[in-house]
């Protein structure tokens, strides 16, 4: 029987150079989509999927992330005294359970595979989730919950994929699949950032994974791939044919917040979607478009 997924790795060491100067002093994962930082969407996605232990793989200048998920004692006491209960609830919503989060530093920018490898001692010998917080996914059940469910069915690794235009294959890990049934297919190959002409398909990995712990045996070898980095995609590719490896076609919304326009789109989309801001956002947009 498949093991329950209890832990998630959140790689958050990236420098966020595409968002300079905003990210000069502020971690990119704390940039907000409407009023919540990107990283909080990823954590809430995990909690809704039944995952409540977190390994944040951070880097220098990322201490604010740790503070974000800690009890802000002075702030909470002030809000309490001023009877600002809705604001207090919003503040406390980001407090993680004591002992349920660890923060470890990647130390050197050697690639996503290396970042995940840095979490190995905290994950141990059990399947786990990986979420790249740059990618914002919305939907119910959420993307990670869908992967957890697919893992329970297949007993192996599962990654979320979506179609992208062929001219964008060099931005993503691309999976070749077969035998698709209700959105779940067997993976036959995976390659990181192939040129459009070489891509085995247009199914891109969208930064949501459930992986078997054997991934660490491959990451241990520290082999470099695309861009001279230790790629998670290359380590995953080694597991194909050894243990079950599936792709789940995600049919919810997804925003690539690693790029400025994707980030802007996420802000507009989430704002349009929310009950408290939807109507006003719609009005604002039609006003702006008229000018
Ligand atoms: C990473 C992964 C890639 C994946 C992408 C999703 O690339 O290496 O396989 O498709 O995230 O956003 P990065 O965006 O870090 O270059």
CSV table of C-alpha atoms and ligand atoms in Angstrom, one decimal:
chain,number,residue,atom,x,y,z
A,1,UNK,CA,0.0,0.0,0.0
A,2,UNK,CA,1.2,3.5,-0.8
A,3,UNK,CA,2.6,5.5,2.1
A,4,UNK,CA,0.8,8.7,3.2
A,5,UNK,CA,2.5,11.9,2.1
A,6,UNK,CA,3.4,13.9,5.2
A,7,UNK,CA,6.3,16.1,4.1
A,8,UNK,CA,7.0,18.7,1.5
A,9,UNK,CA,10.2,20.3,0.2
A,10,UNK,CA,10.0,23.9,-0.8
A,11,UNK,CA,13.1,25.1,-2.7
A,12,UNK,CA,13.3,28.8,-2.0
A,13,UNK,CA,17.0,29.6,-2.4
A,14,UNK,CA,16.7,31.4,-5.8
A,15,UNK,CA,18.0,34.9,-6.1
A,16,UNK,CA,14.9,36.2,-8.0
A,17,UNK,CA,17.0,38.2,-10.5
A,18,UNK,CA,14.1,38.6,-12.8
A,19,UNK,CA,12.4,40.7,-10.2
A,20,UNK,CA,15.2,43.1,-9.3
A,21,UNK,CA,15.2,45.6,-7.8
A,22,UNK,CA,12.2,44.3,-5.8
A,23,UNK,CA,14.1,41.3,-4.7
A,24,UNK,CA,17.2,43.2,-3.6
A,25,UNK,CA,16.3,42.9,0.1
A,26,UNK,CA,13.0,40.9,0.0
A,27,UNK,CA,12.9,37.2,-0.9
A,28,UNK,CA,10.9,36.8,-4.2
A,29,UNK,CA,8.8,34.2,-2.4
A,30,UNK,CA,7.4,37.0,-0.2
A,31,UNK,CA,6.2,39.1,-3.2
A,32,UNK,CA,2.4,39.2,-2.8
A,33,UNK,CA,-0.4,38.0,-5.0
A,34,UNK,CA,-3.1,40.3,-3.9
A,35,UNK,CA,-2.4,40.2,-0.2
A,36,UNK,CA,-0.6,36.9,0.5
A,37,UNK,CA,3.0,36.1,-0.3
A,38,UNK,CA,3.6,33.5,-3.0
A,39,UNK,CA,5.1,31.1,-0.5
A,40,UNK,CA,2.0,31.1,1.6
A,41,UNK,CA,-0.1,29.8,-1.3
A,42,UNK,CA,2.3,26.8,-1.6
A,43,UNK,CA,2.1,26.1,2.1
A,44,UNK,CA,-1.7,26.4,2.1
A,45,UNK,CA,-1.8,24.1,-0.9
A,46,UNK,CA,0.1,21.5,1.1
A,47,UNK,CA,-2.0,21.9,4.2
A,48,UNK,CA,-5.2,21.4,2.2
A,49,UNK,CA,-3.6,18.2,0.7
A,50,UNK,CA,-3.0,16.8,4.2
A,51,UNK,CA,0.8,17.6,4.3
A,52,UNK,CA,1.9,19.6,7.3
A,53,UNK,CA,5.7,19.0,7.7
A,54,UNK,CA,7.9,21.4,5.7
A,55,UNK,CA,11.5,21.5,4.6
A,56,UNK,CA,12.3,25.0,3.3
A,57,UNK,CA,15.6,25.0,1.3
A,58,UNK,CA,16.7,28.6,1.7
A,59,UNK,CA,19.8,30.7,1.1
A,60,UNK,CA,21.4,33.9,2.3
A,61,UNK,CA,19.1,36.9,2.8
A,62,UNK,CA,16.0,34.6,3.1
A,63,UNK,CA,15.5,34.9,6.9
A,64,UNK,CA,12.3,36.8,6.4
A,65,UNK,CA,10.7,33.6,5.2
A,66,UNK,CA,11.4,32.0,8.5
A,67,UNK,CA,9.8,34.9,10.3
A,68,UNK,CA,6.7,34.8,8.1
A,69,UNK,CA,5.8,31.4,9.4
A,70,UNK,CA,6.7,32.1,13.0
A,71,UNK,CA,4.5,33.5,15.8
A,72,UNK,CA,4.8,37.3,15.6
A,73,UNK,CA,4.3,37.9,19.3
A,74,UNK,CA,4.4,41.7,19.5
A,75,UNK,CA,2.1,42.1,16.4
A,76,UNK,CA,-0.4,39.5,17.7
A,77,UNK,CA,-0.5,41.1,21.2
A,78,UNK,CA,-1.1,44.6,19.6
A,79,UNK,CA,-3.8,43.4,17.3
A,80,UNK,CA,-5.4,41.6,20.2
A,81,UNK,CA,-5.3,44.7,22.4
A,82,UNK,CA,-6.9,46.8,19.6
A,83,UNK,CA,-9.5,44.1,19.0
A,84,UNK,CA,-8.5,43.7,15.4
A,85,UNK,CA,-9.7,40.1,15.3
A,86,UNK,CA,-9.9,39.6,11.5
A,87,UNK,CA,-6.3,41.0,11.1
A,88,UNK,CA,-5.2,38.7,14.0
A,89,UNK,CA,-6.7,35.7,12.3
A,90,UNK,CA,-4.9,36.6,9.0
A,91,UNK,CA,-1.6,36.9,10.9
A,92,UNK,CA,-2.1,33.6,12.7
A,93,UNK,CA,-3.1,31.8,9.5
A,94,UNK,CA,0.6,31.8,8.5
A,95,UNK,CA,1.9,30.3,11.8
A,96,UNK,CA,3.1,26.8,11.3
A,97,UNK,CA,2.9,24.1,14.1
A,98,UNK,CA,5.9,24.2,16.4
A,99,UNK,CA,8.5,21.7,15.2
A,100,UNK,CA,6.8,21.2,11.8
A,101,UNK,CA,9.1,23.3,9.7
A,102,UNK,CA,12.9,23.2,9.2
A,103,UNK,CA,15.0,25.7,7.3
A,104,UNK,CA,18.2,24.5,5.7
A,105,UNK,CA,20.5,26.4,3.4
A,106,UNK,CA,21.5,25.3,0.0
A,107,UNK,CA,24.8,27.3,0.3
A,108,UNK,CA,25.6,27.2,-3.4
A,109,UNK,CA,23.3,27.7,-6.4
A,110,UNK,CA,24.0,24.3,-8.0
A,111,UNK,CA,20.5,23.6,-9.3
A,112,UNK,CA,17.1,22.4,-8.3
A,113,UNK,CA,18.2,18.8,-8.0
A,114,UNK,CA,20.8,19.9,-5.5
A,115,UNK,CA,18.3,22.0,-3.6
A,116,UNK,CA,16.0,19.0,-3.2
A,117,UNK,CA,19.1,16.8,-2.2
A,118,UNK,CA,19.8,19.3,0.6
A,119,UNK,CA,16.5,18.1,2.2
A,120,UNK,CA,17.5,14.4,2.2
A,121,UNK,CA,18.0,14.0,6.0
A,122,UNK,CA,14.7,15.6,6.9
A,123,UNK,CA,12.8,13.5,4.4
A,124,UNK,CA,14.4,10.2,5.2
A,125,UNK,CA,13.0,7.1,3.6
A,126,UNK,CA,9.4,8.1,2.6
A,127,UNK,CA,7.7,9.6,-0.4
A,128,UNK,CA,7.4,13.3,-0.3
A,129,UNK,CA,6.0,16.3,-2.2
A,130,UNK,CA,8.1,19.1,-3.9
A,131,UNK,CA,6.4,22.4,-4.7
A,132,UNK,CA,8.1,25.3,-6.6
A,133,UNK,CA,6.5,28.4,-5.1
A,134,UNK,CA,7.1,30.4,-8.3
A,135,UNK,CA,4.4,28.4,-9.9
A,136,UNK,CA,1.0,29.3,-8.5
A,137,UNK,CA,-1.8,26.8,-9.1
A,138,UNK,CA,-5.4,27.2,-8.2
A,139,UNK,CA,-8.2,24.7,-8.3
A,140,UNK,CA,-10.2,22.4,-6.1
A,141,UNK,CA,-9.0,19.8,-5.2
A,142,UNK,CA,-5.7,21.5,-5.6
A,143,UNK,CA,-2.7,20.3,-7.7
A,144,UNK,CA,-0.8,18.7,-4.8
A,145,UNK,CA,-3.9,17.0,-3.4
A,146,UNK,CA,-4.4,15.5,-6.9
A,147,UNK,CA,-0.8,14.2,-7.0
A,148,UNK,CA,-1.2,12.8,-3.5
A,149,UNK,CA,-4.3,11.0,-4.7
A,150,UNK,CA,-2.6,9.7,-7.8
A,151,UNK,CA,0.3,8.4,-5.7
A,152,UNK,CA,-2.1,6.5,-3.5
A,153,UNK,CA,-3.4,4.9,-6.7
A,154,UNK,CA,-0.1,4.1,-8.4
A,155,UNK,CA,2.3,3.7,-5.4
A,156,UNK,CA,5.0,5.6,-7.2
A,157,UNK,CA,6.2,9.0,-8.3
A,158,UNK,CA,3.8,11.4,-9.9
A,159,UNK,CA,4.4,14.9,-11.5
A,160,UNK,CA,1.9,17.5,-12.7
A,161,UNK,CA,2.1,18.5,-16.3
A,162,UNK,CA,0.4,21.0,-18.6
A,163,UNK,CA,0.5,21.7,-22.3
A,164,UNK,CA,2.7,24.7,-23.3
A,165,UNK,CA,3.3,26.3,-26.7
A,166,UNK,CA,6.2,24.4,-28.5
A,167,UNK,CA,8.3,27.6,-28.6
A,168,UNK,CA,8.4,27.5,-24.8
A,169,UNK,CA,9.7,24.0,-24.3
A,170,UNK,CA,13.2,25.4,-23.5
A,171,UNK,CA,11.8,27.0,-20.3
A,172,UNK,CA,10.6,23.7,-18.7
A,173,UNK,CA,11.2,20.1,-18.0
A,174,UNK,CA,9.3,18.2,-20.7
A,175,UNK,CA,7.8,14.7,-20.3
A,176,UNK,CA,7.1,12.0,-22.9
A,177,UNK,CA,4.0,10.0,-21.9
A,178,UNK,CA,1.9,7.0,-23.1
A,179,UNK,CA,-1.3,5.2,-22.1
A,180,UNK,CA,-3.2,8.3,-20.8
A,181,UNK,CA,-6.3,7.4,-18.9
A,182,UNK,CA,-8.4,10.1,-17.1
A,183,UNK,CA,-5.5,12.5,-17.2
A,184,UNK,CA,-3.0,10.0,-15.7
A,185,UNK,CA,-0.3,8.6,-18.0
A,186,UNK,CA,2.9,6.6,-17.8
A,187,UNK,CA,6.1,8.6,-18.3
A,188,UNK,CA,8.5,7.2,-20.8
A,189,UNK,CA,11.0,10.0,-20.8
A,190,UNK,CA,11.9,13.4,-19.4
A,191,UNK,CA,14.2,16.1,-20.5
A,192,UNK,CA,15.1,19.4,-19.0
A,193,UNK,CA,14.6,22.5,-21.2
A,194,UNK,CA,14.9,20.9,-24.6
A,195,UNK,CA,14.9,23.2,-27.7
A,196,UNK,CA,11.5,23.2,-29.4
A,197,UNK,CA,12.8,21.0,-32.3
A,198,UNK,CA,14.1,18.4,-29.9
A,199,UNK,CA,11.2,18.3,-27.3
A,200,UNK,CA,9.6,14.9,-27.1
A,201,UNK,CA,6.3,16.5,-26.4
A,202,UNK,CA,4.8,19.8,-25.3
A,203,UNK,CA,3.9,18.6,-21.8
A,204,UNK,CA,5.7,20.7,-19.3
A,205,UNK,CA,6.4,19.9,-15.7
A,206,UNK,CA,4.7,22.7,-13.7
A,207,UNK,CA,6.7,22.5,-10.4
A,208,UNK,CA,4.5,20.0,-8.5
A,209,UNK,CA,5.9,16.6,-7.7
A,210,UNK,CA,5.4,13.6,-5.5
A,211,UNK,CA,8.6,11.6,-5.4
A,212,UNK,CA,9.8,8.3,-4.1
A,213,UNK,CA,12.8,8.6,-1.7
A,214,UNK,CA,15.0,6.7,-4.2
A,215,UNK,CA,15.4,10.0,-6.0
A,216,UNK,CA,18.2,10.8,-3.4
A,217,UNK,CA,20.3,7.9,-4.7
A,218,UNK,CA,20.4,9.6,-8.1
A,219,UNK,CA,20.8,13.1,-6.7
A,220,UNK,CA,23.7,11.8,-4.6
A,221,UNK,CA,25.8,11.3,-7.8
A,222,UNK,CA,25.6,15.1,-8.3
A,223,UNK,CA,25.6,14.8,-12.1
A,224,UNK,CA,25.2,18.1,-14.0
A,225,UNK,CA,22.8,18.6,-16.9
A,226,UNK,CA,21.1,21.6,-18.7
A,227,UNK,CA,22.8,24.9,-17.8
A,228,UNK,CA,25.6,23.0,-16.0
A,229,UNK,CA,23.2,22.5,-13.0
A,230,UNK,CA,22.2,19.4,-11.0
A,231,UNK,CA,18.8,19.0,-12.4
A,232,UNK,CA,15.9,17.3,-10.6
A,233,UNK,CA,14.5,16.3,-14.1
A,234,UNK,CA,17.6,14.2,-14.8
A,235,UNK,CA,17.4,12.4,-11.5
A,236,UNK,CA,13.7,11.7,-12.1
A,237,UNK,CA,14.5,10.4,-15.6
A,238,UNK,CA,16.7,7.7,-14.0
A,239,UNK,CA,13.7,6.3,-12.1
A,240,UNK,CA,11.6,5.7,-15.2
A,241,UNK,CA,11.1,2.0,-15.7
A,242,UNK,CA,12.5,1.2,-12.2
A,243,UNK,CA,9.5,2.2,-10.2
A,244,UNK,CA,6.0,3.5,-11.3
A,245,UNK,CA,6.3,7.0,-12.7
A,246,UNK,CA,3.3,8.9,-13.9
A,247,UNK,CA,2.3,12.3,-15.2
A,248,UNK,CA,-1.0,13.9,-14.1
A,249,UNK,CA,-2.4,16.4,-16.6
A,250,UNK,CA,-3.4,19.3,-14.4
A,251,UNK,CA,-6.6,21.0,-15.5
A,252,UNK,CA,-6.8,23.9,-13.0
A,253,UNK,CA,-5.3,27.3,-13.4
A,254,UNK,CA,-1.6,27.8,-13.2
A,255,UNK,CA,0.5,31.0,-13.3
A,256,UNK,CA,4.2,31.1,-13.9
A,257,UNK,CA,5.1,33.7,-11.3
A,258,UNK,CA,8.8,33.3,-12.1
A,259,UNK,CA,8.2,35.8,-14.9
A,260,UNK,CA,6.9,39.4,-14.6
A,261,UNK,CA,3.9,39.0,-16.8
A,262,UNK,CA,2.9,35.7,-15.3
A,263,UNK,CA,3.1,37.3,-11.8
A,264,UNK,CA,1.0,40.2,-12.9
A,265,UNK,CA,-1.5,37.8,-14.5
A,266,UNK,CA,-1.7,35.9,-11.2
A,267,UNK,CA,-2.5,39.1,-9.3
A,268,UNK,CA,-5.3,40.0,-11.7
A,269,UNK,CA,-6.7,36.5,-11.9
A,270,UNK,CA,-6.7,35.9,-8.1
A,271,UNK,CA,-8.2,39.3,-7.5
A,272,UNK,CA,-11.0,38.7,-10.1
A,273,UNK,CA,-11.7,35.3,-8.6
A,274,UNK,CA,-12.0,36.5,-5.0
A,275,UNK,CA,-15.4,37.3,-3.6
A,276,UNK,CA,-14.1,40.4,-1.7
A,277,UNK,CA,-12.2,42.0,-4.6
A,278,UNK,CA,-13.7,40.4,-7.8
A,279,UNK,CA,-16.4,43.0,-8.7
A,280,UNK,CA,-14.2,46.0,-8.1
A,281,UNK,CA,-11.3,44.5,-10.0
A,282,UNK,CA,-13.6,43.9,-13.0
A,283,UNK,CA,-14.7,47.5,-12.9
A,284,UNK,CA,-11.1,48.7,-12.6
A,285,UNK,CA,-10.0,46.6,-15.5
A,286,UNK,CA,-12.7,47.8,-17.8
A,287,UNK,CA,-12.0,51.4,-16.8
A,288,UNK,CA,-8.3,51.0,-17.5
A,289,UNK,CA,-8.9,49.3,-20.9
A,290,UNK,CA,-11.2,52.1,-22.0
A,291,UNK,CA,-8.4,54.7,-21.6
B,1,LIG,C1,12.2,24.3,-12.9
B,1,LIG,C2,12.4,22.9,-13.3
B,1,LIG,C3,11.6,22.6,-14.6
B,1,LIG,C4,10.2,23.0,-14.4
B,1,LIG,C5,10.1,24.4,-14.0
B,1,LIG,C6,8.6,24.8,-13.7
B,1,LIG,O1,12.9,25.2,-13.9
B,1,LIG,O2,13.8,22.6,-13.5
B,1,LIG,O3,11.8,21.2,-14.9
B,1,LIG,O4,9.5,22.7,-15.7
B,1,LIG,O5,10.9,24.7,-12.8
B,1,LIG,O6,8.5,26.2,-13.5
B,1,LIG,P1,13.3,26.7,-13.5
B,1,LIG,O7,12.1,27.5,-13.7
B,1,LIG,O8,13.8,26.7,-12.1
B,1,LIG,O9,14.4,27.1,-14.5
